[in-house]
PDB file of C-alpha atoms in Angstrom:
ATOM      1  CA  GLN A   1       0.037  -0.046  -0.055  1.00  0.00           C
ATOM      2  CA  GLN A   2       1.314   3.374  -1.153  1.00  0.00           C
ATOM      3  CA  PRO A   3       2.175   5.900   1.575  1.00  0.00           C
ATOM      4  CA  VAL A   4       0.080   9.000   1.303  1.00  0.00           C
ATOM      5  CA  GLN A   5       1.781  12.332   0.737  1.00  0.00           C
ATOM      6  CA  SER A   6       0.402  15.771   1.279  1.00  0.00           C
ATOM      7  CA  PRO A   7      -0.087  18.290   0.152  1.00  0.00           C
ATOM      8  CA  GLN A   8      -0.426  17.063  -3.461  1.00  0.00           C
ATOM      9  CA  ALA A   9       0.793  20.304  -4.876  1.00  0.00           C
ATOM     10  CA  VAL A  10       2.345  23.690  -3.366  1.00  0.00           C
ATOM     11  CA  ILE A  11       3.419  26.875  -4.810  1.00  0.00           C
ATOM     12  CA  LEU A  12       5.845  28.919  -3.116  1.00  0.00           C
ATOM     13  CA  ARG A  13       7.725  32.347  -3.500  1.00  0.00           C
ATOM     14  CA  GLU A  14      11.427  32.254  -3.300  1.00  0.00           C
ATOM     15  CA  GLY A  15      12.494  32.387   0.366  1.00  0.00           C
ATOM     16  CA  GLU A  16       9.429  30.736   1.710  1.00  0.00           C
ATOM     17  CA  ASP A  17       9.299  27.608   3.625  1.00  0.00           C
ATOM     18  CA  ALA A  18       7.388  24.286   3.217  1.00  0.00           C
ATOM     19  CA  VAL A  19       6.698  21.156   4.632  1.00  0.00           C
ATOM     20  CA  ILE A  20       5.859  17.937   2.875  1.00  0.00           C
ATOM     21  CA  ASN A  21       4.258  15.014   4.734  1.00  0.00           C
ATOM     22  CA  CYS A  22       4.262  11.167   4.263  1.00  0.00           C
ATOM     23  CA  SER A  23       2.258   8.853   6.052  1.00  0.00           C
ATOM     24  CA  SER A  24       2.039   5.094   6.086  1.00  0.00           C
ATOM     25  CA  SER A  25      -0.478   2.554   7.542  1.00  0.00           C
ATOM     26  CA  LYS A  26       2.366  -0.036   7.964  1.00  0.00           C
ATOM     27  CA  ALA A  27       5.314   0.004  10.499  1.00  0.00           C
ATOM     28  CA  LEU A  28       8.322   1.336   8.859  1.00  0.00           C
ATOM     29  CA  TYR A  29      12.082   0.522   8.956  1.00  0.00           C
ATOM     30  CA  SER A  30      13.040   3.529   6.851  1.00  0.00           C
ATOM     31  CA  VAL A  31      11.835   6.436   4.819  1.00  0.00           C
ATOM     32  CA  HIS A  32      13.574   7.686   1.659  1.00  0.00           C
ATOM     33  CA  TRP A  33      13.150  11.172  -0.145  1.00  0.00           C
ATOM     34  CA  TYR A  34      13.686  12.033  -3.616  1.00  0.00           C
ATOM     35  CA  ARG A  35      13.124  14.766  -5.912  1.00  0.00           C
ATOM     36  CA  GLN A  36      12.348  14.590  -9.592  1.00  0.00           C
ATOM     37  CA  LYS A  37      12.519  17.449 -12.096  1.00  0.00           C
ATOM     38  CA  HIS A  38      10.409  17.486 -15.250  1.00  0.00           C
ATOM     39  CA  GLY A  39      11.697  14.776 -17.807  1.00  0.00           C
ATOM     40  CA  GLU A  40      14.479  13.581 -15.433  1.00  0.00           C
ATOM     41  CA  ALA A  41      15.138  10.613 -13.178  1.00  0.00           C
ATOM     42  CA  PRO A  42      14.527  11.016  -9.392  1.00  0.00           C
ATOM     43  CA  VAL A  43      17.697  12.006  -7.313  1.00  0.00           C
ATOM     44  CA  PHE A  44      18.093  10.886  -3.807  1.00  0.00           C
ATOM     45  CA  LEU A  45      17.985  13.494  -0.989  1.00  0.00           C
ATOM     46  CA  MET A  46      18.050  11.704   2.105  1.00  0.00           C
ATOM     47  CA  ILE A  47      17.155   8.582   4.234  1.00  0.00           C
ATOM     48  CA  LEU A  48      15.930   8.316   7.693  1.00  0.00           C
ATOM     49  CA  LEU A  49      16.106   5.346   9.822  1.00  0.00           C
ATOM     50  CA  LYS A  50      14.132   4.677  13.059  1.00  0.00           C
ATOM     51  CA  GLY A  51      13.110   8.073  13.906  1.00  0.00           C
ATOM     52  CA  GLY A  52      16.373   9.759  13.292  1.00  0.00           C
ATOM     53  CA  GLU A  53      16.412  13.403  12.093  1.00  0.00           C
ATOM     54  CA  GLN A  54      18.921  13.797   9.327  1.00  0.00           C
ATOM     55  CA  LYS A  55      20.076  16.838   7.096  1.00  0.00           C
ATOM     56  CA  GLY A  56      20.830  15.722   3.870  1.00  0.00           C
ATOM     57  CA  HIS A  57      21.128  18.852   1.991  1.00  0.00           C
ATOM     58  CA  GLU A  58      21.794  22.527   2.710  1.00  0.00           C
ATOM     59  CA  LYS A  59      18.353  23.932   3.599  1.00  0.00           C
ATOM     60  CA  ILE A  60      16.494  20.685   3.301  1.00  0.00           C
ATOM     61  CA  SER A  61      15.954  18.453   6.352  1.00  0.00           C
ATOM     62  CA  ALA A  62      13.409  15.713   7.391  1.00  0.00           C
ATOM     63  CA  SER A  63      12.267  13.850  10.408  1.00  0.00           C
ATOM     64  CA  PHE A  64      10.807  10.392  10.870  1.00  0.00           C
ATOM     65  CA  ASN A  65       8.276   9.513  13.645  1.00  0.00           C
ATOM     66  CA  GLU A  66       8.305   5.744  13.471  1.00  0.00           C
ATOM     67  CA  LYS A  67       5.453   5.413  16.108  1.00  0.00           C
ATOM     68  CA  LYS A  68       3.244   7.404  13.995  1.00  0.00           C
ATOM     69  CA  GLN A  69       4.626   5.971  10.949  1.00  0.00           C
ATOM     70  CA  GLN A  70       5.134   9.464   9.520  1.00  0.00           C
ATOM     71  CA  SER A  71       7.855  11.476   7.750  1.00  0.00           C
ATOM     72  CA  SER A  72       8.142  15.245   7.072  1.00  0.00           C
ATOM     73  CA  LEU A  73      10.395  16.963   4.579  1.00  0.00           C
ATOM     74  CA  TYR A  74      11.358  20.513   5.628  1.00  0.00           C
ATOM     75  CA  LEU A  75      12.359  22.998   2.790  1.00  0.00           C
ATOM     76  CA  THR A  76      13.699  26.316   4.338  1.00  0.00           C
ATOM     77  CA  ALA A  77      14.319  29.521   2.361  1.00  0.00           C
ATOM     78  CA  SER A  78      13.330  27.911  -0.898  1.00  0.00           C
ATOM     79  CA  GLN A  79      14.992  28.528  -4.081  1.00  0.00           C
ATOM     80  CA  LEU A  80      14.042  28.270  -7.568  1.00  0.00           C
ATOM     81  CA  SER A  81      16.133  24.936  -7.893  1.00  0.00           C
ATOM     82  CA  TYR A  82      13.827  23.352  -5.439  1.00  0.00           C
ATOM     83  CA  SER A  83      11.023  23.169  -7.945  1.00  0.00           C
ATOM     84  CA  GLY A  84      10.063  19.461  -8.813  1.00  0.00           C
ATOM     85  CA  THR A  85       8.072  16.536  -7.601  1.00  0.00           C
ATOM     86  CA  TYR A  86       9.027  15.136  -4.259  1.00  0.00           C
ATOM     87  CA  PHE A  87       8.484  11.443  -3.404  1.00  0.00           C
ATOM     88  CA  CYS A  88       8.654   9.696  -0.259  1.00  0.00           C
ATOM     89  CA  GLY A  89       9.592   5.906  -0.300  1.00  0.00           C
ATOM     90  CA  THR A  90       8.850   3.771   2.619  1.00  0.00           C
ATOM     91  CA  GLU A  91      10.488   0.471   3.514  1.00  0.00           C
ATOM     92  CA  ARG A  92       8.944  -1.963   5.896  1.00  0.00           C
ATOM     93  CA  GLY A  93      10.872  -4.052   8.134  1.00  0.00           C
ATOM     94  CA  THR A  94      10.820  -7.866   8.293  1.00  0.00           C
ATOM     95  CA  GLY A  95       8.855  -9.708  10.892  1.00  0.00           C
ATOM     96  CA  GLY A  96       5.301  -8.862  10.334  1.00  0.00           C
ATOM     97  CA  LEU A  97       3.515  -5.737  11.975  1.00  0.00           C
ATOM     98  CA  THR A  98       6.445  -4.468  13.699  1.00  0.00           C
ATOM     99  CA  TYR A  99       9.964  -4.082  12.132  1.00  0.00           C
ATOM    100  CA  SER A 100      12.878  -6.178  13.342  1.00  0.00           C
ATOM    101  CA  GLY A 101      16.355  -5.027  13.027  1.00  0.00           C
ATOM    102  CA  ALA A 102      16.432  -5.627   9.254  1.00  0.00           C
ATOM    103  CA  GLY A 103      14.658  -3.716   6.466  1.00  0.00           C
ATOM    104  CA  SER A 104      12.926  -5.540   3.617  1.00  0.00           C
ATOM    105  CA  TYR A 105      14.433  -3.825   0.885  1.00  0.00           C
ATOM    106  CA  GLN A 106      11.143  -3.467  -0.933  1.00  0.00           C
ATOM    107  CA  LEU A 107      10.582   0.275  -1.275  1.00  0.00           C
ATOM    108  CA  THR A 108       6.947   1.633  -1.904  1.00  0.00           C
ATOM    109  CA  PHE A 109       6.833   5.404  -3.057  1.00  0.00           C
ATOM    110  CA  GLY A 110       3.958   7.894  -2.572  1.00  0.00           C
ATOM    111  CA  LYS A 111       2.352   9.618  -5.529  1.00  0.00           C
ATOM    112  CA  GLY A 112       4.335  12.831  -5.214  1.00  0.00           C
ATOM    113  CA  THR A 113       4.028  16.332  -4.275  1.00  0.00           C
ATOM    114  CA  LYS A 114       4.594  18.818  -6.935  1.00  0.00           C
ATOM    115  CA  LEU A 115       6.519  21.789  -5.662  1.00  0.00           C
ATOM    116  CA  SER A 116       6.773  25.058  -7.729  1.00  0.00           C
ATOM    117  CA  VAL A 117       8.968  27.931  -6.552  1.00  0.00           C
ATOM    118  CA  ILE A 118       8.117  31.351  -8.369  1.00  0.00           C
ATOM    119  CA  PRO A 119      10.284  34.401  -8.076  1.00  0.00           C
TER     120      PRO A 119
ATOM    121  CA  GLU B   1      31.794   8.185 -14.688  1.00  0.00           C
ATOM    122  CA  ALA B   2      29.547   6.328 -12.203  1.00  0.00           C
ATOM    123  CA  GLN B   3      26.409   5.637 -13.742  1.00  0.00           C
ATOM    124  CA  VAL B   4      23.332   3.667 -14.578  1.00  0.00           C
ATOM    125  CA  THR B   5      22.633   3.031 -18.170  1.00  0.00           C
ATOM    126  CA  GLN B   6      19.196   1.849 -19.834  1.00  0.00           C
ATOM    127  CA  ASN B   7      18.485   0.630 -23.322  1.00  0.00           C
ATOM    128  CA  PRO B   8      16.572   1.455 -25.291  1.00  0.00           C
ATOM    129  CA  ARG B   9      15.621   4.933 -24.147  1.00  0.00           C
ATOM    130  CA  TYR B  10      12.451   4.931 -26.165  1.00  0.00           C
ATOM    131  CA  LEU B  11      10.564   2.086 -27.645  1.00  0.00           C
ATOM    132  CA  ILE B  12       7.322   1.576 -29.538  1.00  0.00           C
ATOM    133  CA  THR B  13       6.064  -2.038 -29.895  1.00  0.00           C
ATOM    134  CA  VAL B  14       2.813  -4.047 -30.473  1.00  0.00           C
ATOM    135  CA  THR B  15       0.832  -6.281 -28.104  1.00  0.00           C
ATOM    136  CA  GLY B  16       2.386  -9.618 -27.669  1.00  0.00           C
ATOM    137  CA  LYS B  17       5.953  -9.060 -29.039  1.00  0.00           C
ATOM    138  CA  LYS B  18       8.522 -10.048 -26.333  1.00  0.00           C
ATOM    139  CA  LEU B  19      11.021  -7.314 -25.378  1.00  0.00           C
ATOM    140  CA  THR B  20      13.999  -6.635 -23.155  1.00  0.00           C
ATOM    141  CA  VAL B  21      15.003  -3.581 -21.349  1.00  0.00           C
ATOM    142  CA  THR B  22      18.576  -3.685 -20.491  1.00  0.00           C
ATOM    143  CA  CYS B  23      20.050  -1.929 -17.213  1.00  0.00           C
ATOM    144  CA  SER B  24      23.712  -1.905 -16.255  1.00  0.00           C
ATOM    145  CA  GLN B  25      25.736  -0.239 -13.637  1.00  0.00           C
ATOM    146  CA  ASN B  26      29.315   0.341 -13.321  1.00  0.00           C
ATOM    147  CA  MET B  27      29.505   1.057  -9.461  1.00  0.00           C
ATOM    148  CA  ASN B  28      29.814  -2.567  -8.269  1.00  0.00           C
ATOM    149  CA  HIS B  29      26.275  -2.190  -6.571  1.00  0.00           C
ATOM    150  CA  GLU B  30      24.752  -5.204  -5.134  1.00  0.00           C
ATOM    151  CA  TYR B  31      21.188  -3.964  -5.009  1.00  0.00           C
ATOM    152  CA  MET B  32      19.271  -3.177  -8.142  1.00  0.00           C
ATOM    153  CA  SER B  33      15.631  -2.537  -8.863  1.00  0.00           C
ATOM    154  CA  TRP B  34      13.025  -1.632 -11.486  1.00  0.00           C
ATOM    155  CA  TYR B  35      10.231   0.869 -11.283  1.00  0.00           C
ATOM    156  CA  ARG B  36       7.484   2.211 -13.512  1.00  0.00           C
ATOM    157  CA  GLN B  37       6.038   5.580 -13.328  1.00  0.00           C
ATOM    158  CA  ASP B  38       2.705   6.488 -14.415  1.00  0.00           C
ATOM    159  CA  PRO B  39       1.019   9.865 -14.147  1.00  0.00           C
ATOM    160  CA  GLY B  40      -0.987  10.118 -10.712  1.00  0.00           C
ATOM    161  CA  LEU B  41       0.638   6.955  -9.488  1.00  0.00           C
ATOM    162  CA  GLY B  42       4.115   7.886  -8.789  1.00  0.00           C
ATOM    163  CA  LEU B  43       7.026   5.328  -8.835  1.00  0.00           C
ATOM    164  CA  ARG B  44       6.130   1.636  -8.293  1.00  0.00           C
ATOM    165  CA  GLN B  45       8.634  -1.210  -7.683  1.00  0.00           C
ATOM    166  CA  ILE B  46       8.331  -3.821 -10.052  1.00  0.00           C
ATOM    167  CA  TYR B  47      11.177  -6.226  -9.058  1.00  0.00           C
ATOM    168  CA  TYR B  48      14.389  -5.903  -7.066  1.00  0.00           C
ATOM    169  CA  SER B  49      17.607  -7.692  -6.645  1.00  0.00           C
ATOM    170  CA  MET B  50      19.809  -7.965  -3.508  1.00  0.00           C
ATOM    171  CA  ASN B  51      22.613  -9.736  -5.481  1.00  0.00           C
ATOM    172  CA  VAL B  52      23.478 -11.921  -8.215  1.00  0.00           C
ATOM    173  CA  GLU B  53      20.918 -14.823  -8.599  1.00  0.00           C
ATOM    174  CA  VAL B  54      18.686 -13.112  -5.873  1.00  0.00           C
ATOM    175  CA  THR B  55      15.613 -11.429  -7.048  1.00  0.00           C
ATOM    176  CA  ASP B  56      12.161 -10.618  -5.388  1.00  0.00           C
ATOM    177  CA  LYS B  57       9.009  -9.095  -6.247  1.00  0.00           C
ATOM    178  CA  GLY B  58       7.960  -5.477  -5.549  1.00  0.00           C
ATOM    179  CA  ASP B  59       4.531  -4.116  -5.597  1.00  0.00           C
ATOM    180  CA  VAL B  60       3.659  -4.664  -9.323  1.00  0.00           C
ATOM    181  CA  PRO B  61       5.469  -7.615 -10.742  1.00  0.00           C
ATOM    182  CA  GLU B  62       2.641  -9.115 -12.919  1.00  0.00           C
ATOM    183  CA  GLY B  63       3.531  -9.215 -16.546  1.00  0.00           C
ATOM    184  CA  TYR B  64       7.309  -8.809 -16.038  1.00  0.00           C
ATOM    185  CA  LYS B  65      10.374 -10.931 -15.428  1.00  0.00           C
ATOM    186  CA  VAL B  66      13.918 -10.205 -14.344  1.00  0.00           C
ATOM    187  CA  SER B  67      17.158 -12.120 -14.209  1.00  0.00           C
ATOM    188  CA  ARG B  68      20.295 -11.228 -12.364  1.00  0.00           C
ATOM    189  CA  LYS B  69      23.228 -13.288 -13.761  1.00  0.00           C
ATOM    190  CA  GLU B  70      25.874 -10.765 -13.321  1.00  0.00           C
ATOM    191  CA  LYS B  71      26.386  -8.204 -10.760  1.00  0.00           C
ATOM    192  CA  ARG B  72      26.252  -5.110 -13.193  1.00  0.00           C
ATOM    193  CA  ASN B  73      23.222  -6.084 -15.282  1.00  0.00           C
ATOM    194  CA  PHE B  74      19.577  -6.367 -14.363  1.00  0.00           C
ATOM    195  CA  PRO B  75      17.260  -6.783 -17.512  1.00  0.00           C
ATOM    196  CA  LEU B  76      13.683  -6.353 -17.447  1.00  0.00           C
ATOM    197  CA  ILE B  77      11.739  -8.701 -19.651  1.00  0.00           C
ATOM    198  CA  LEU B  78       8.129  -8.278 -20.956  1.00  0.00           C
ATOM    199  CA  GLU B  79       7.253 -11.618 -22.339  1.00  0.00           C
ATOM    200  CA  SER B  80       4.067 -10.617 -23.870  1.00  0.00           C
ATOM    201  CA  PRO B  81       3.619  -6.764 -23.664  1.00  0.00           C
ATOM    202  CA  SER B  82       0.125  -5.397 -23.180  1.00  0.00           C
ATOM    203  CA  PRO B  83      -0.944  -1.582 -23.367  1.00  0.00           C
ATOM    204  CA  ASN B  84      -1.360  -1.324 -19.926  1.00  0.00           C
ATOM    205  CA  GLN B  85       2.355  -1.785 -19.673  1.00  0.00           C
ATOM    206  CA  THR B  86       2.817   1.587 -21.539  1.00  0.00           C
ATOM    207  CA  SER B  87       4.824   3.576 -19.034  1.00  0.00           C
ATOM    208  CA  LEU B  88       8.003   5.205 -18.108  1.00  0.00           C
ATOM    209  CA  TYR B  89      10.691   2.639 -16.537  1.00  0.00           C
ATOM    210  CA  PHE B  90      13.427   3.391 -14.353  1.00  0.00           C
ATOM    211  CA  CYS B  91      16.183   1.150 -13.132  1.00  0.00           C
ATOM    212  CA  ALA B  92      18.143   1.907 -10.017  1.00  0.00           C
ATOM    213  CA  SER B  93      21.088   0.612  -8.113  1.00  0.00           C
ATOM    214  CA  SER B  94      22.644   1.147  -4.635  1.00  0.00           C
ATOM    215  CA  PRO B  95      25.298  -0.319  -2.454  1.00  0.00           C
ATOM    216  CA  GLN B  96      23.337  -2.773  -0.350  1.00  0.00           C
ATOM    217  CA  THR B  97      24.995  -2.139   2.936  1.00  0.00           C
ATOM    218  CA  GLY B  98      23.115   0.626   4.987  1.00  0.00           C
ATOM    219  CA  TRP B  99      20.861   1.670   1.989  1.00  0.00           C
ATOM    220  CA  LYS B 100      23.048   4.834   1.263  1.00  0.00           C
ATOM    221  CA  THR B 101      21.349   5.994  -1.876  1.00  0.00           C
ATOM    222  CA  GLN B 102      19.723   4.723  -5.043  1.00  0.00           C
ATOM    223  CA  TYR B 103      21.092   5.910  -8.296  1.00  0.00           C
ATOM    224  CA  PHE B 104      18.454   6.090 -11.059  1.00  0.00           C
ATOM    225  CA  GLY B 105      19.123   5.415 -14.669  1.00  0.00           C
ATOM    226  CA  PRO B 106      17.748   7.954 -17.246  1.00  0.00           C
ATOM    227  CA  GLY B 107      14.622   6.005 -18.009  1.00  0.00           C
ATOM    228  CA  THR B 108      13.029   3.907 -20.788  1.00  0.00           C
ATOM    229  CA  ARG B 109       9.827   5.222 -22.266  1.00  0.00           C
ATOM    230  CA  LEU B 110       7.672   2.290 -23.603  1.00  0.00           C
ATOM    231  CA  LEU B 111       4.598   2.485 -25.698  1.00  0.00           C
ATOM    232  CA  VAL B 112       2.726  -0.696 -26.313  1.00  0.00           C
ATOM    233  CA  LEU B 113       0.044  -0.445 -29.188  1.00  0.00           C
TER     234      LEU B 113
END
């Protein structure tokens, strides 16, 4: 089952902040974030494991609440280059409803959030 | 240059005519995966492979086959393509340890008539 991303689309002016949310109904081992520009392949942004907060890029960070099975991507002081579609990918753990120490390596992506940054 | 390559990049075929999309990586990655991308549906995993001779189904494996005989190659086979397999296909690879990142190929746009 695909994770649910919100919002589906957002328009920002340069310098504004945005939050993209990713929610799953399944227990998660890890959450991955990617950005895809029109006509290009997805590009890895960051991965979060077991509730860790990780800064993968300059002004882009993310959090992962494994109890709520949710992750959020934070974009601060947005730039024109941030425009694109953002996808979260969720990996369930092995061992049924709760994850064990190992990931399943099966990645399920959300439908994406289209972010447009305008001057 | 470290990269994932896919061939062909564009393909038009007819229903039922077997085809293979090749994927190759030069980074010595253990993990490789195939995704399809359709408007409004995002990326959906078809198959993945954790190493040579080890493959497993993703979320949408029906109508596809894969093989992993060499570490660098992970071809996607459509034995009898149908119009609902018209899509944009991406291959990706990553080092297995720690899930560091996935590197995506440029994509293959397939149209099945």
